[in-house]
Amino acid sequence: MGDRHAGTLKREALSWALTGAVRYAVATALVAIVLAIALPDAGAERFATTAYIAAIFAAIVIGAQWLIFHRAGAGMVRSPTLNFPRALAFASGLTVLLVAASVLVGDPGAETALLVYCCAAVILAAVGRAGAFAWIHAKLSGGDRALATIRYGSIVAGVALLMDALLPGTISEFLCAIAYCAALVAGATLAWRLTAPTPLGAFLRQGWMESAETVAQLSAGRAFARLINASVVAIAASIVAASILRRPFSEPFAAVAYLGAVFAAVGVAMECWRRRAQPFEVVEAAVPSTRSALELPTRVAADVVAALTPETLIRYSAIAMLAAFVFAAPLWRRYGEPFAVIGYLSAVVLTVFLAIECRRALRKRSAKLQ
């Protein structure tokens, strides 16, 4: 933004934003027309209105290009090369735009507000392209990670509450959940920052280091890779069974698929963490596909049991209980119940192993007294 060619940079950024807006508007109109033809009356009217609004917005953007860039084609940027990441990003953005627009146009008189929101999105895209967001990010991320997390959490919570006040009430609960989670993350990070200089903070840091070593040992033994493979097999089999069977027999298989997805996500996160910490580590050969389907879960269970001790079980149970209740609190009852069950089971495991550790400590104390 401080370059001597800043005017050219702003002009190129605005041109890029307007060109992208035209592409998204045309794609939204075409997809909305197809959905309006294919869906029943209730959804068809909403998507027909979405296509109508998208066409109006495309005309507005094309007119803005002509007024700002005068010469024909001066406001158009070179078409980017088509690859999978770009196609995936465009399809994801189009899906989000379609869902948001179809929800907003369901309320009477929301068409004008939707056009205003789209124009604001184009302006924000141009400002971000010009480098303003990068400058803001450099300012907000200054210092350690805890400070950056507190700043971003507070900003996300404030923006979510502002959008909740501006947008209609159909997505109010979702925005409130986002604000709740962001405030919870910022508050927990602030609590950790205040606790870090105390003996409790030293104990938590030691536990974190031990947990990182345990994760490194499990990952070096390909425990998480086998966990991902076993979870994917369980997810596929459970989805097939849940699709074939009728309720209530399909519900347990759906729950197994849900838990398998959670375990697979944990395995992928741990593998990404290891590879980020040790990017140049030589990866062992992949597990051969000729092994039996029962061998993978057995080896995963053996690796995990070998690495777990009563201390690590207490630590992981406390973390799992807190994380499960944090996820269950902002969700609806139907979606939060699995997290609540995980939290209760973790609390039971935590209580049992705390009792075992207390009994062991009392025995050691009595032995020393004797």
CSV table of N, CA and C in Angstrom, one decimal, residues 4 8 57 77 107 123 154 172 198 209 286 289 301 361:
chain,number,residue,atom,x,y,z
A,4,ARG,N,5.1,3.3,-4.7
A,4,ARG,CA,4.9,4.4,-5.5
A,4,ARG,C,3.9,4.2,-6.6
A,8,THR,N,-1.9,2.1,-9.3
A,8,THR,CA,-2.0,1.0,-10.2
A,8,THR,C,-2.4,-0.3,-9.4
A,57,PHE,N,-27.4,-8.1,-10.0
A,57,PHE,CA,-26.0,-7.8,-9.5
A,57,PHE,C,-25.0,-7.9,-10.6
A,77,VAL,N,-9.1,-8.9,-16.0
A,77,VAL,CA,-7.8,-9.4,-15.8
A,77,VAL,C,-7.7,-10.7,-16.6
A,107,ASP,N,-36.9,-13.9,3.1
A,107,ASP,CA,-37.6,-12.9,3.9
A,107,ASP,C,-38.1,-11.8,3.0
A,123,ILE,N,-16.1,-4.9,-2.3
A,123,ILE,CA,-15.2,-3.9,-1.8
A,123,ILE,C,-14.2,-4.5,-0.9
A,154,SER,N,-11.4,-12.3,19.8
A,154,SER,CA,-12.3,-11.2,20.2
A,154,SER,C,-12.9,-10.6,18.9
A,172,SER,N,-29.5,-16.8,13.0
A,172,SER,CA,-29.1,-16.1,14.2
A,172,SER,C,-28.4,-17.1,15.2
A,198,THR,N,2.6,-19.3,36.8
A,198,THR,CA,2.4,-20.0,38.1
A,198,THR,C,2.9,-21.4,38.1
A,209,MET,N,4.5,-31.2,27.0
A,209,MET,CA,5.7,-31.7,26.4
A,209,MET,C,5.7,-33.3,26.4
A,286,ALA,N,4.4,-47.7,3.4
A,286,ALA,CA,3.0,-47.8,3.7
A,286,ALA,C,2.6,-49.2,4.1
A,289,SER,N,-1.7,-53.5,1.5
A,289,SER,CA,-3.1,-53.6,1.5
A,289,SER,C,-3.5,-55.1,1.6
A,301,ALA,N,-4.9,-50.6,18.4
A,301,ALA,CA,-5.2,-50.7,19.8
A,301,ALA,C,-3.9,-51.1,20.6
A,361,ALA,N,-0.9,-43.5,45.8
A,361,ALA,CA,-0.2,-42.5,46.6
A,361,ALA,C,-0.3,-42.7,48.1
